Coordinates of N, CA and C in Angstrom, one line a residue:
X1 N 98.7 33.6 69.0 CA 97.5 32.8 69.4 C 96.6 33.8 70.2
X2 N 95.1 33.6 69.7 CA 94.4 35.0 70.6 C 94.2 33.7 71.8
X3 N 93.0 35.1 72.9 CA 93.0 34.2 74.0 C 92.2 33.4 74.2
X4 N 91.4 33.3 73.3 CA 90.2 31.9 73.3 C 90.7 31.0 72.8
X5 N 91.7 31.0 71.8 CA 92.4 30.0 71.8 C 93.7 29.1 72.7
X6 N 93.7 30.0 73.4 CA 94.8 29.7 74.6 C 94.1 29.4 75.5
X7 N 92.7 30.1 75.9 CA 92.1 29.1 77.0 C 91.1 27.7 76.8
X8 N 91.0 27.9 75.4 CA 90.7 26.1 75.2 C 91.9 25.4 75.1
X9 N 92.7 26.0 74.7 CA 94.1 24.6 74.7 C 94.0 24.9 75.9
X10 N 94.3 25.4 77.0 CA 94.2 25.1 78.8 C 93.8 23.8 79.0
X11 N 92.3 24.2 78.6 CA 91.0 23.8 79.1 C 91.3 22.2 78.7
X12 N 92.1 21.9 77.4 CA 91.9 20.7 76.8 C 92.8 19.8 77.9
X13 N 93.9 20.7 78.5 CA 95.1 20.1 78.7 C 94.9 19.2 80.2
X14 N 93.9 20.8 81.0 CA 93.4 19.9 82.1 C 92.4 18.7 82.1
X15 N 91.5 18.7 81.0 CA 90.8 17.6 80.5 C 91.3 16.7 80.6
X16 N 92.6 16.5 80.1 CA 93.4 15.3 79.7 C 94.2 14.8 80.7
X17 N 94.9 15.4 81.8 CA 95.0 15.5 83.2 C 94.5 14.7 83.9
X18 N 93.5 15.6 84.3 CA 92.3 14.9 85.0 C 91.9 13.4 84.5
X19 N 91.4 13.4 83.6 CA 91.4 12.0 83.1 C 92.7 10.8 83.6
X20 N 93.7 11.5 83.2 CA 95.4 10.4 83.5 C 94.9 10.2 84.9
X21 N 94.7 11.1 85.5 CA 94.7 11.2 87.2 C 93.9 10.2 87.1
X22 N 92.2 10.6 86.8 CA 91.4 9.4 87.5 C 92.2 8.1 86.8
X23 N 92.2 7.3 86.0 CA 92.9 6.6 85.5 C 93.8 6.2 86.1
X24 N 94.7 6.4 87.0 CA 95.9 6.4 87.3 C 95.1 6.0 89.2
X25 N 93.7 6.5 89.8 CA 93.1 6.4 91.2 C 92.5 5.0 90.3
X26 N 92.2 4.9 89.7 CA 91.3 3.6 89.3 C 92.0 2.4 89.1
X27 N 93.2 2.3 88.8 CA 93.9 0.8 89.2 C 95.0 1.5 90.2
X28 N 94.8 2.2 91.4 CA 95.7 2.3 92.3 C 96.9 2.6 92.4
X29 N 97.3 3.7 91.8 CA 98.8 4.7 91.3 C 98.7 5.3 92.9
X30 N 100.2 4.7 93.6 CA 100.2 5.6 95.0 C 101.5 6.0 95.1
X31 N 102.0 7.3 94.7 CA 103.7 7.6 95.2 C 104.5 6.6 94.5
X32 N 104.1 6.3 93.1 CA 105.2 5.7 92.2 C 105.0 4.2 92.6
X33 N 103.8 3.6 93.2 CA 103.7 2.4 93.1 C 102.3 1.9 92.8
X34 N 102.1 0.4 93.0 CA 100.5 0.3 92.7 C 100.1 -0.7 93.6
X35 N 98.8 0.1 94.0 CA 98.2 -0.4 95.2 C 97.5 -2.0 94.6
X36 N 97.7 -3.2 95.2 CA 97.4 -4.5 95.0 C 95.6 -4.8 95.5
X37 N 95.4 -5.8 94.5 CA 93.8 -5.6 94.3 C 93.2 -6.2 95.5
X38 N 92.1 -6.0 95.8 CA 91.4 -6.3 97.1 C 91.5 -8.0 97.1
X39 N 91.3 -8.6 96.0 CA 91.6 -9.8 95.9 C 92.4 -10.8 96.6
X40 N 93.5 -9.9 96.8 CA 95.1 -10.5 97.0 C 94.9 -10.3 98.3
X41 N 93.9 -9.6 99.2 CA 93.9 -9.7 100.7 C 95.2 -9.6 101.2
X42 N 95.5 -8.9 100.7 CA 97.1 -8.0 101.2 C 97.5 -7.0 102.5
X43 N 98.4 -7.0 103.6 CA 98.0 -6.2 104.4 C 99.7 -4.9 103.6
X44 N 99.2 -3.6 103.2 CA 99.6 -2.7 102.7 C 100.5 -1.9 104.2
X45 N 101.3 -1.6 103.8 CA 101.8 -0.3 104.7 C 101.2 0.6 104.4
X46 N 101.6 1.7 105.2 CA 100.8 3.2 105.0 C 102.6 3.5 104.1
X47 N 103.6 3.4 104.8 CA 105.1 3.8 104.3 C 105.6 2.8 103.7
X48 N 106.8 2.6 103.0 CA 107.7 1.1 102.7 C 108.6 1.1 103.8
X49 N 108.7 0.3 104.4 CA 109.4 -0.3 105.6 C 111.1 -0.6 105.0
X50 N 111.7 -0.1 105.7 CA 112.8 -1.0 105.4 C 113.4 -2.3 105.8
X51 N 113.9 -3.3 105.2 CA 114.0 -4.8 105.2 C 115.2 -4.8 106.4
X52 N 114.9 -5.5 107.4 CA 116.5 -5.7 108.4 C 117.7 -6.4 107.4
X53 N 118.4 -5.5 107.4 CA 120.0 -6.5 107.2 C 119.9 -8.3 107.3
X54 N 119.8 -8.8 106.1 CA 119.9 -10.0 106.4 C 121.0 -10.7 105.9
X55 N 121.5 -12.4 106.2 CA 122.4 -13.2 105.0 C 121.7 -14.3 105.5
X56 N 121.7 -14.8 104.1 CA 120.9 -16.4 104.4 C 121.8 -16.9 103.2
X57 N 121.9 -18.2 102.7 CA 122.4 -19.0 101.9 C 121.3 -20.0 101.2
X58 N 121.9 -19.7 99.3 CA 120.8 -20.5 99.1 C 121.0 -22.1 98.8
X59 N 120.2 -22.8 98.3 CA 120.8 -24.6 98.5 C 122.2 -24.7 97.9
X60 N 122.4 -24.4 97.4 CA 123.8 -24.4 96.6 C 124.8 -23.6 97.6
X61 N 124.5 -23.4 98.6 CA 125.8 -22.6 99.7 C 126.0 -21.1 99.6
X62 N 125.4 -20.6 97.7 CA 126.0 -18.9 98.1 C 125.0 -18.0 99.1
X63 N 126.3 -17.1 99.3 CA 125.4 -15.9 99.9 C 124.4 -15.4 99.4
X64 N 123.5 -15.3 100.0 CA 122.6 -13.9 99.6 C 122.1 -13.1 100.7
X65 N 122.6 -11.6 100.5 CA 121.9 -11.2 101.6 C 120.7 -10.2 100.5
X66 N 120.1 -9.5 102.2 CA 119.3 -8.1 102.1 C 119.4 -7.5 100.6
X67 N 120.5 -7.3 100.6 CA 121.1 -5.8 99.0 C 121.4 -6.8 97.7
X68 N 120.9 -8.2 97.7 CA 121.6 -9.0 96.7 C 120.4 -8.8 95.7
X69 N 119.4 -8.0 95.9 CA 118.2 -7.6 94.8 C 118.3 -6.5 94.4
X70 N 119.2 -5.7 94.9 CA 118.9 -4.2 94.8 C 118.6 -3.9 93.5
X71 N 117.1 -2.6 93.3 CA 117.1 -2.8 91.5 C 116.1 -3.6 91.3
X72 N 115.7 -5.0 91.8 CA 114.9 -5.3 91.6 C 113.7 -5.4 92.0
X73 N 112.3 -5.7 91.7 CA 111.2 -6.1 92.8 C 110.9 -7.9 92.9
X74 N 111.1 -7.7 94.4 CA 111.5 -9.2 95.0 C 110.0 -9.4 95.9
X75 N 109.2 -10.4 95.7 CA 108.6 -11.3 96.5 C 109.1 -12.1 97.3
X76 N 109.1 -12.2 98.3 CA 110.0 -12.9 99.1 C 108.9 -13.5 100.0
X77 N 109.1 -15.4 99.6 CA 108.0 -15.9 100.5 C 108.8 -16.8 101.7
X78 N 108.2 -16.9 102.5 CA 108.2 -17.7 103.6 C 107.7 -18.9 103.2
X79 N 108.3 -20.2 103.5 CA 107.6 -21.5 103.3 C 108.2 -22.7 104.1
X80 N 108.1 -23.9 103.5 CA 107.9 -24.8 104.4 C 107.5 -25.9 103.5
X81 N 108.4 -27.4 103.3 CA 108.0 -28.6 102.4 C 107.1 -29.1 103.5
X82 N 106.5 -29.1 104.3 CA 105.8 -29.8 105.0 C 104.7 -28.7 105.4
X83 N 104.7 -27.7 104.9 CA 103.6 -27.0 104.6 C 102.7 -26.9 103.7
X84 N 101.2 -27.6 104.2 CA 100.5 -28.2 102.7 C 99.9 -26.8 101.8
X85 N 99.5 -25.7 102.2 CA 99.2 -24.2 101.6 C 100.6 -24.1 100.7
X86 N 102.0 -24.1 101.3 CA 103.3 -23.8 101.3 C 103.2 -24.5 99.6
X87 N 103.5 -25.6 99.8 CA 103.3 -26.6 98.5 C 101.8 -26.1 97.5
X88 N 101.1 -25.9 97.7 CA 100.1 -25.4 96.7 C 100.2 -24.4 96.1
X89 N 100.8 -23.2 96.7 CA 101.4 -22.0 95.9 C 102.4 -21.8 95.5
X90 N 103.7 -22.9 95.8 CA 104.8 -22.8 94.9 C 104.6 -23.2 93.2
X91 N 103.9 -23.7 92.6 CA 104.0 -23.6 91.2 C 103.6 -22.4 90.7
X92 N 102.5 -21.5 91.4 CA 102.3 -20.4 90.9 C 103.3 -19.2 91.5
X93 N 103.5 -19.1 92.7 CA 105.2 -18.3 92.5 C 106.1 -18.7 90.9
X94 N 106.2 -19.7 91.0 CA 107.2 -20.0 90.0 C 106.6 -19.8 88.4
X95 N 105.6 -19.9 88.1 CA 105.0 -19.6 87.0 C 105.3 -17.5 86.7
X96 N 105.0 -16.7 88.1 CA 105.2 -15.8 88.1 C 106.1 -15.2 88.1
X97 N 107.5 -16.6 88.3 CA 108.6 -15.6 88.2 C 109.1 -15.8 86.7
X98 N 109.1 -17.0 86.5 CA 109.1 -17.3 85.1 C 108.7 -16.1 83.9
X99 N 108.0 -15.6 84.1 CA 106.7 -15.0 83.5 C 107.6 -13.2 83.3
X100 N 108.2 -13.4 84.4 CA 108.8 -11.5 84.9 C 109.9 -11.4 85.4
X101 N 110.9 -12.6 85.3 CA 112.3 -12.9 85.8 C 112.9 -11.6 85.1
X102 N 112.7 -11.4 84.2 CA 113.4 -10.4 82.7 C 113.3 -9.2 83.1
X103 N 112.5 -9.0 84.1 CA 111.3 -7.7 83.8 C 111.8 -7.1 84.7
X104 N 112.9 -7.7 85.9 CA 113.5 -6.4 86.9 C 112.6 -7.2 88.3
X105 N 112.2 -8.7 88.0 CA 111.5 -9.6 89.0 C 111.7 -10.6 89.8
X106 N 111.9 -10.8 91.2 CA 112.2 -12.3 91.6 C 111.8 -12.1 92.4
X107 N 111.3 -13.6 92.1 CA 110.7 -14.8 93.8 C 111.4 -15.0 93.9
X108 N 111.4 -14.5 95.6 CA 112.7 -15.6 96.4 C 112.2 -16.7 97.1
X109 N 112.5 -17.8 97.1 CA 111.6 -18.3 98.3 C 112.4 -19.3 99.2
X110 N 112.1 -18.5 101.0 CA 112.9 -18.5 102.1 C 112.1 -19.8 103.0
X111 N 113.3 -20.3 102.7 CA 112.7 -22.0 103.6 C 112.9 -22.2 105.0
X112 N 112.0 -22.2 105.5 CA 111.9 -22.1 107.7 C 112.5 -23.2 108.0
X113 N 114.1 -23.5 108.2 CA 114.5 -24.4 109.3 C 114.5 -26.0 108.7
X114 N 114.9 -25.9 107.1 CA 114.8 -27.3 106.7 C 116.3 -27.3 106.5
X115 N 116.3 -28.5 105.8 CA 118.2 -29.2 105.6 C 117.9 -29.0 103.7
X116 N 119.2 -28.3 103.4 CA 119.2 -28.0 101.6 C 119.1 -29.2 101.2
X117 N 119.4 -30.5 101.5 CA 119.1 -32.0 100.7 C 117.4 -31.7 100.4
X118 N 116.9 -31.3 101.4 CA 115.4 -31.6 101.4 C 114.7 -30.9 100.6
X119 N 114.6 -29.3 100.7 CA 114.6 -28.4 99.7 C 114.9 -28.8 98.4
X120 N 116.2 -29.1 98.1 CA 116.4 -29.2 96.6 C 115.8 -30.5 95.8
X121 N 116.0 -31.3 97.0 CA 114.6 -32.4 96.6 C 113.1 -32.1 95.6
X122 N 112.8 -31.2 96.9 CA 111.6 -30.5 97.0 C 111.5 -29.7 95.4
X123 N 112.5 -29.2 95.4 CA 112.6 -28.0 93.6 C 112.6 -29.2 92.7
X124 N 113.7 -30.5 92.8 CA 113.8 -31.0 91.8 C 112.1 -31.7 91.0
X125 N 111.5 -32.0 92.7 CA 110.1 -32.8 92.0 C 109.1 -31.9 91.2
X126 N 109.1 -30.5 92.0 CA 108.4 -29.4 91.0 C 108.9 -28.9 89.8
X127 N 110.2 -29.5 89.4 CA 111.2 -28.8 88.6 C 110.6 -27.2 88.6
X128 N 111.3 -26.5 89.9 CA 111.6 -25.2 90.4 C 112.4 -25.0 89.7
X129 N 112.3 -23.5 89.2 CA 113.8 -22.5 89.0 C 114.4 -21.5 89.9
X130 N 112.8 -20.9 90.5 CA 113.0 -19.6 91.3 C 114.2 -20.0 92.3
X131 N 114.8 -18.6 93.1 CA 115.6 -19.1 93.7 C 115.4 -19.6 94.9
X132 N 115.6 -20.4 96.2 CA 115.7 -21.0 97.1 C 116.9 -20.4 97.9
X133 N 116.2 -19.9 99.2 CA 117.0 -19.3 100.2 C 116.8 -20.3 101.6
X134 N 117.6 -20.4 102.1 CA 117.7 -21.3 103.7 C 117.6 -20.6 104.7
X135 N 116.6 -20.0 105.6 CA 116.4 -19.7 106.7 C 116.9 -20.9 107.5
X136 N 118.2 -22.0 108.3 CA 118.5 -22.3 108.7 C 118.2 -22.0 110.2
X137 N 117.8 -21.1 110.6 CA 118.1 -20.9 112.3 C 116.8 -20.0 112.3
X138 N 116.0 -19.5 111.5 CA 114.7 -18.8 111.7 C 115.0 -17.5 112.2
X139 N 116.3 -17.1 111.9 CA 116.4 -15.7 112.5 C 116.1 -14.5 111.3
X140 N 116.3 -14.3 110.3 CA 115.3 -14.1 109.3 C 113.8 -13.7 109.4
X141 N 113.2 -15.0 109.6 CA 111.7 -15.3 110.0 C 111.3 -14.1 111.0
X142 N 112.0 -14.6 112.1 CA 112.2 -14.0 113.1 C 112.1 -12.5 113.4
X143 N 112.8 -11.8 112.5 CA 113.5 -10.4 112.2 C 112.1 -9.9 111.3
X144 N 111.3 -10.9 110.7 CA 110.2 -10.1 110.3 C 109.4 -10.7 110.7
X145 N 109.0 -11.0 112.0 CA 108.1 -11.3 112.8 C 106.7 -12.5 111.6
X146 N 107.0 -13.3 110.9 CA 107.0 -14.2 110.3 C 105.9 -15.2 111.6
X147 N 105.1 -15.4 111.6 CA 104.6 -16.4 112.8 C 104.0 -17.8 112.1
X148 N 103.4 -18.0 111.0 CA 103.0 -18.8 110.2 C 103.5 -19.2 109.3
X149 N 102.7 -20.1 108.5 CA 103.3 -20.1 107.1 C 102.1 -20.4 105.7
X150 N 102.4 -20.1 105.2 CA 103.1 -19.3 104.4 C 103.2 -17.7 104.9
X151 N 103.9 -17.0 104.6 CA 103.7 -15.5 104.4 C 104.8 -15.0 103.5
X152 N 104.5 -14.2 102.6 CA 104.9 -13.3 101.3 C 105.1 -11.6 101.6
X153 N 106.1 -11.1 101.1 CA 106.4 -9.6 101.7 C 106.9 -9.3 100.0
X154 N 106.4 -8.1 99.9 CA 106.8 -7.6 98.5 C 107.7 -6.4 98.7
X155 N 108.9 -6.4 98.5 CA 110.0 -5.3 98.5 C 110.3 -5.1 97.3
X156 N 109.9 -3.0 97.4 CA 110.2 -2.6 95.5 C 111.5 -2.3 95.5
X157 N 112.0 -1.7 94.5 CA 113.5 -1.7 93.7 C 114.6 -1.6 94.8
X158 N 114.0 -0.8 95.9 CA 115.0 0.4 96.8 C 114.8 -0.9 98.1
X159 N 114.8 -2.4 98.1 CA 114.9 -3.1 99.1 C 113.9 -2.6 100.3
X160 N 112.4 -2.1 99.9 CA 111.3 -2.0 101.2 C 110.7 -2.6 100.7
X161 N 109.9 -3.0 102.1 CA 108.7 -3.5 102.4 C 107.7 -2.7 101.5
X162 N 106.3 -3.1 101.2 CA 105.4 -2.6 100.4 C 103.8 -3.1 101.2
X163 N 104.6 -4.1 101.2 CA 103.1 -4.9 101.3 C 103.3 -6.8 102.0
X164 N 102.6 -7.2 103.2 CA 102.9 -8.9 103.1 C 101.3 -9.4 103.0
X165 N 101.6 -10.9 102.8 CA 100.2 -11.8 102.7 C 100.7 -12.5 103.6
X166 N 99.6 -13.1 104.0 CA 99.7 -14.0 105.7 C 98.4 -15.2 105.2
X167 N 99.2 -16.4 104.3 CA 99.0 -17.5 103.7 C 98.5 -17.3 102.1
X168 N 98.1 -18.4 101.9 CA 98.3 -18.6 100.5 C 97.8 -17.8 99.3
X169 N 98.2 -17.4 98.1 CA 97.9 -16.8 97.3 C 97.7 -17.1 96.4
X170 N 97.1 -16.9 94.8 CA 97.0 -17.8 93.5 C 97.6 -16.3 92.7
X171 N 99.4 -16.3 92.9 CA 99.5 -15.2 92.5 C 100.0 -15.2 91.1
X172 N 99.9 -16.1 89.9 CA 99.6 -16.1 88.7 C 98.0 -16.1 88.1
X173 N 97.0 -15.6 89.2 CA 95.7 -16.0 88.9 C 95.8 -14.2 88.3
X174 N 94.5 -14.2 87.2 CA 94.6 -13.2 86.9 C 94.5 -11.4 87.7
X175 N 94.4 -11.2 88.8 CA 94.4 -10.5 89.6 C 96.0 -10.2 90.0
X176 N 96.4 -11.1 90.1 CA 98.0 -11.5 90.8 C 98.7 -11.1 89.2
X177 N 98.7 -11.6 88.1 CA 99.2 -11.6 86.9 C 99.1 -10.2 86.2
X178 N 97.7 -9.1 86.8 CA 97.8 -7.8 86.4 C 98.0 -7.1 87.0
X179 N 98.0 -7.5 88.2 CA 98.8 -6.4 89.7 C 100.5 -6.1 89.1
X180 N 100.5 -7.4 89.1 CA 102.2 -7.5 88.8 C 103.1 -6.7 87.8
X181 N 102.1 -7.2 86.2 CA 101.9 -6.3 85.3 C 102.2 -4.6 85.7
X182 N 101.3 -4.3 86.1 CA 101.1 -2.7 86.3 C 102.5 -2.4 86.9
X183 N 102.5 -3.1 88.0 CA 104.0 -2.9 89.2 C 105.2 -2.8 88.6
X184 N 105.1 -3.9 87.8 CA 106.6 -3.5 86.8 C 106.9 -2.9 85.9
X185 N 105.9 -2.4 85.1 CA 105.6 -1.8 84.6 C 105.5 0.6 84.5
X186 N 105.5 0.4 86.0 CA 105.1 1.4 86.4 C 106.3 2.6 86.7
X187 N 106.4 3.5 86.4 CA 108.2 4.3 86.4 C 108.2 4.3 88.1
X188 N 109.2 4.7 88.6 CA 109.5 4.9 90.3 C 109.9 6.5 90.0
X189 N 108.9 6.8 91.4 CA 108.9 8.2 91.5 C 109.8 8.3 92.5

């Protein structure tokens, strides 16, 4: 190969590059994850946080702690049946887990200090699938400084923190449904 042909194949290569790159700054490629759309009014870490050691129990009595996701990417919301925001975004959690359960995805959703009769109540009238966790004693809540409700924390494969929301989301709205997309989608660096 002479050298003008080796410095246009260069030339092409960084072309092509550069392009992945911008492409890759234009829906938000940060260190093997993807940055969530202004939309989602999301408050971002600068790092991923790591999750405190937790065990909670879900209505059915099993354990689940902290590492019971490992591998996967878990939404993990805060809520409340007597939370009227709380109630307006559980069908779309659940549409979204439905949607990505397969995909290496789960909603979890951590209930503040109710009784499991009440909760599974609560799933039976939405006919819920996602899973249902019992914050029983709010120490959980607590442990992530949780003050309201709703609030949602996104931990990727490796059990961190990423990102939380501090009330309601429409996270099967299309913004929420191609964030998601991209996220699981995306290899881990």
């Amino acid at each position: 190969m002479d050298a003008q042909a080796h410095v246009s194949r260069t030339r092409r290569a960084l072309i092509v590059t550069a392009a992945l790159l911008a492409g890759a700054a234009a829906i938000g490629v940060r260190a093997g994850t993807i940055d969530p759309p202004e939309s989602l009014m999301v408050q971002s870490f600068a790092a991923p946080i790591a999750i405190p050691a937790f065990t909670l129990r879900d209505v059915e009595g099993r354990e689940l702690t902290s590492t019971s996701f490992h591998g996967k990417v878990v939404l993990l919301n805060f809520w409340a049946t007597w939370c009227v925001p709380c109630r307006a975004e559980m069908p779309a959690l659940e549409k979204l887990y439905r949607e990505h359960r397969n995909g290496g995805f789960v909603a979890l959703a951590v209930n503040f200090k109710e009784k499991a009769r009440d909760v599974q109540r609560f799933t039976r009238d939405l006919g819920l699938t996602l899973p249902m966790a019992l914050d029983a004693d709010g120490t959980v809540s607590r442990d992530l400084k949780v003050r309201g409700l709703p609030v949602t924390f996104l931990l990727d494969r490796d059990g961190r923190i990423l990102w939380r929301a501090i009330g309601a989301r429409d996270w099967d709205g299309p913004d929420g449904r191609a964030y998601f997309e991209r996220f699981l989608t995306t290899p881990r660096s």
